[in-house]
Short mmCIF file of C-alpha atoms in Angstrom, two decimals:
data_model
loop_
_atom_site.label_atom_id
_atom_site.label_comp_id
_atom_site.label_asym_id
_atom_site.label_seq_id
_atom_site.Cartn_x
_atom_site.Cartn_y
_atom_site.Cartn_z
CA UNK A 1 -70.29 -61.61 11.11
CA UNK A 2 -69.18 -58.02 9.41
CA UNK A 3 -72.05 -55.86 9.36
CA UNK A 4 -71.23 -52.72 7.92
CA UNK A 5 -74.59 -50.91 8.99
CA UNK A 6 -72.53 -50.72 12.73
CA UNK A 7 -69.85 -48.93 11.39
CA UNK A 8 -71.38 -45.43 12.47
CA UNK A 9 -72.34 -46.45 15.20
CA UNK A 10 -69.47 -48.00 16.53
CA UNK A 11 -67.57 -44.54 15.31
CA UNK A 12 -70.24 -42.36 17.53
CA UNK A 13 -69.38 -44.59 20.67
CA UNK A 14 -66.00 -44.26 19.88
CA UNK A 15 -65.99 -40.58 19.67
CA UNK A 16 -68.70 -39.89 22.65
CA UNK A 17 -65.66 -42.54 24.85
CA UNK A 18 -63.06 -40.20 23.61
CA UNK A 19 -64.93 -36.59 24.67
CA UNK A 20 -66.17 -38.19 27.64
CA UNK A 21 -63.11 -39.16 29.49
CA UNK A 22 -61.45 -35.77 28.70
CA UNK A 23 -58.75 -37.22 26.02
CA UNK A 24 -59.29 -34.45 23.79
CA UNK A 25 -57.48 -32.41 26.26
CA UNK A 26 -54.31 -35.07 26.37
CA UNK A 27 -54.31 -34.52 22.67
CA UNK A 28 -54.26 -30.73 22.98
CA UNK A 29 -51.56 -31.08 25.82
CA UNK A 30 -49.73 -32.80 23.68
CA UNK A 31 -49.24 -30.70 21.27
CA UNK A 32 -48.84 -28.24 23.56
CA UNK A 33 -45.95 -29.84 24.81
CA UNK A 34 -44.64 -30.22 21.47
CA UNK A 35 -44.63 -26.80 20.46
CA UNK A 36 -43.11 -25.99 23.75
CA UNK A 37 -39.93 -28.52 23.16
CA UNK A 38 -39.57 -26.91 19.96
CA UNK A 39 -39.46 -23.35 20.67
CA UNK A 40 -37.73 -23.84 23.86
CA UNK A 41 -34.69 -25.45 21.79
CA UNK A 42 -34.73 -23.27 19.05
CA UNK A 43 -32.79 -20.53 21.41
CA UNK A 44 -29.48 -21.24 22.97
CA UNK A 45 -30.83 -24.04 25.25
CA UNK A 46 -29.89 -27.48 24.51
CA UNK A 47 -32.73 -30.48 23.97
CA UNK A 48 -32.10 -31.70 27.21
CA UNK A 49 -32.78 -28.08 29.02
CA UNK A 50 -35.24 -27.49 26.27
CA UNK A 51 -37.43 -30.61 27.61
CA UNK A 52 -36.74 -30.35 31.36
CA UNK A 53 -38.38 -26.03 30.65
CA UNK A 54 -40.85 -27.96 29.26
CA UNK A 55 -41.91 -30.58 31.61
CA UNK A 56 -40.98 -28.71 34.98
CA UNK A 57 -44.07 -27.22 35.50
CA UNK A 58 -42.86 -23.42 36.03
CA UNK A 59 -43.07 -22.47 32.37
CA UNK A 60 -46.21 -23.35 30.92
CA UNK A 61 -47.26 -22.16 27.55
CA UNK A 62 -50.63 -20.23 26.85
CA UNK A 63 -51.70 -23.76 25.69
CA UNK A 64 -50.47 -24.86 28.78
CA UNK A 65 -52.97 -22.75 30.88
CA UNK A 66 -56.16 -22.94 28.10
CA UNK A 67 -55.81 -27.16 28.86
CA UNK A 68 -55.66 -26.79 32.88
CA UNK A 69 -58.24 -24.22 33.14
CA UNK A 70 -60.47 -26.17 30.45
CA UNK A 71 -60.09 -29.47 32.11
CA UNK A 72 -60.60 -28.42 35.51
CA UNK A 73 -63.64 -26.64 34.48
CA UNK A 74 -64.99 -29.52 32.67
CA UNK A 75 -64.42 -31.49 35.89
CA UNK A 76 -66.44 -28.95 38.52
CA UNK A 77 -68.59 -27.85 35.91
CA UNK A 78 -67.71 -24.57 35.48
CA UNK A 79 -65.16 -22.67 33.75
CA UNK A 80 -63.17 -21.09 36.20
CA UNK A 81 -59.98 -21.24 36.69
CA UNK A 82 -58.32 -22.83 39.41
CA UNK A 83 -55.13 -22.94 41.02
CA UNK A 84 -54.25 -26.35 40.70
CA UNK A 85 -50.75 -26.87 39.81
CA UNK A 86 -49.22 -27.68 36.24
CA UNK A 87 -48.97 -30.54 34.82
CA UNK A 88 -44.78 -31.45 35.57
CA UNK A 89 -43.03 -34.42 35.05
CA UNK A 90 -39.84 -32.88 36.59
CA UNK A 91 -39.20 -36.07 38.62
CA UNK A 92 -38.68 -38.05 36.30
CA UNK A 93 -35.99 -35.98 34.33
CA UNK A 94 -32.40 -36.36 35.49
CA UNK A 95 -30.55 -33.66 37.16
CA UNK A 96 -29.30 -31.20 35.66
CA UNK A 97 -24.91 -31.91 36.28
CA UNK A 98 -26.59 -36.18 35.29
CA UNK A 99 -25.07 -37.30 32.42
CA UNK A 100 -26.09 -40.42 30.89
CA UNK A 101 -24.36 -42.96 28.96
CA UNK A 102 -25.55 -45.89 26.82
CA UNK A 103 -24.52 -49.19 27.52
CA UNK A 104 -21.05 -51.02 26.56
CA UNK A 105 -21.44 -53.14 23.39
CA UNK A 106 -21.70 -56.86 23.95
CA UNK A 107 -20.69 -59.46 22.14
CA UNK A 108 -23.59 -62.37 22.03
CA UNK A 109 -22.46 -66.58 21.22
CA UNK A 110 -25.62 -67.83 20.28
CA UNK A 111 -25.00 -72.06 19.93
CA UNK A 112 -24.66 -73.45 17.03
CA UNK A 113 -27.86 -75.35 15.35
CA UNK A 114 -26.52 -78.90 14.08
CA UNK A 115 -29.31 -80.43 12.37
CA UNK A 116 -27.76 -83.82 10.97
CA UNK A 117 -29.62 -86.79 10.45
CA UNK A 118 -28.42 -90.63 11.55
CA UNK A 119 -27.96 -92.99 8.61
CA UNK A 120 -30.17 -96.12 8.60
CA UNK A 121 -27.94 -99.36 9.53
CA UNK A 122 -29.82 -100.87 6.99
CA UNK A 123 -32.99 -101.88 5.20
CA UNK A 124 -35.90 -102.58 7.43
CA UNK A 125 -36.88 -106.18 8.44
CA UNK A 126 -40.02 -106.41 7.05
CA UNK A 127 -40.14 -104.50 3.67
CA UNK A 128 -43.49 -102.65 2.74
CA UNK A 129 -46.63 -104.30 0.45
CA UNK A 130 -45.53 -103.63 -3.10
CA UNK A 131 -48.74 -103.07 -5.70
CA UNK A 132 -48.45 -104.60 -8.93
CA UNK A 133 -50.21 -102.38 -11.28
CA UNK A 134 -51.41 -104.18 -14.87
#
């Protein structure tokens, strides 16, 4: 049953879930990261060098820093920074002289759906109760 007297209240636990386990940072990250692709191609570099500054960990925006020092402090309970390392995802990017290529086309046979019907030989044996009406 709807009851839409729960409706702030199932917002509030929503949003105390979301602060709690520290997504507010993965959302600032995020757009960290964002920002970071953008600028980063915006010079001479190409998207693929543009993402692979981005994600290797040894060019980290001011964002970059504000996030790590934030979320680490919210995790010891202070505000200090630390020197844990960046946030990288360098291992999963390709290397650098990698060049990938899509796929070949293929050409799928799907079978062909025969929907035919068998005639009826003939009239039934036993024909069915007619009503006379009148």
């Amino acid at each position: 049953m709807f009851r839409p007297a729960l409706i702030p209240v199932a917002i509030a636990v929503l949003v105390a879930v979301f602060f709690s386990t520290g997504a507010q940072w993965m959302v600032v990250q995020t757009i960290g990261w964002a920002n970071m692709v953008v600028t980063y191609s915006r010079g001479d570099a190409t998207l693929g060098e543009a993402l692979r500054k981005t994600f290797d960990g040894e060019h980290p925006c001011n964002l970059c820093h504000s996030v790590r020092d934030a979320d680490t402090g919210s995790k010891t309970g202070d505000a200090a920074p630390s020197s844990a390392p960046a946030l990288s995802i360098a291992g999963i990017l390709p290397p650098a002289g990698v060049r990938l290529r899509a796929p070949g086309f293929m050409v799928y046979h799907y079978p062909v759906l025969v929907q035919e019907a068998a005639l009826r030989p003939g009239l039934p044996r036993l024909q069915p109760p007619r009503v006379r009406v009148g």
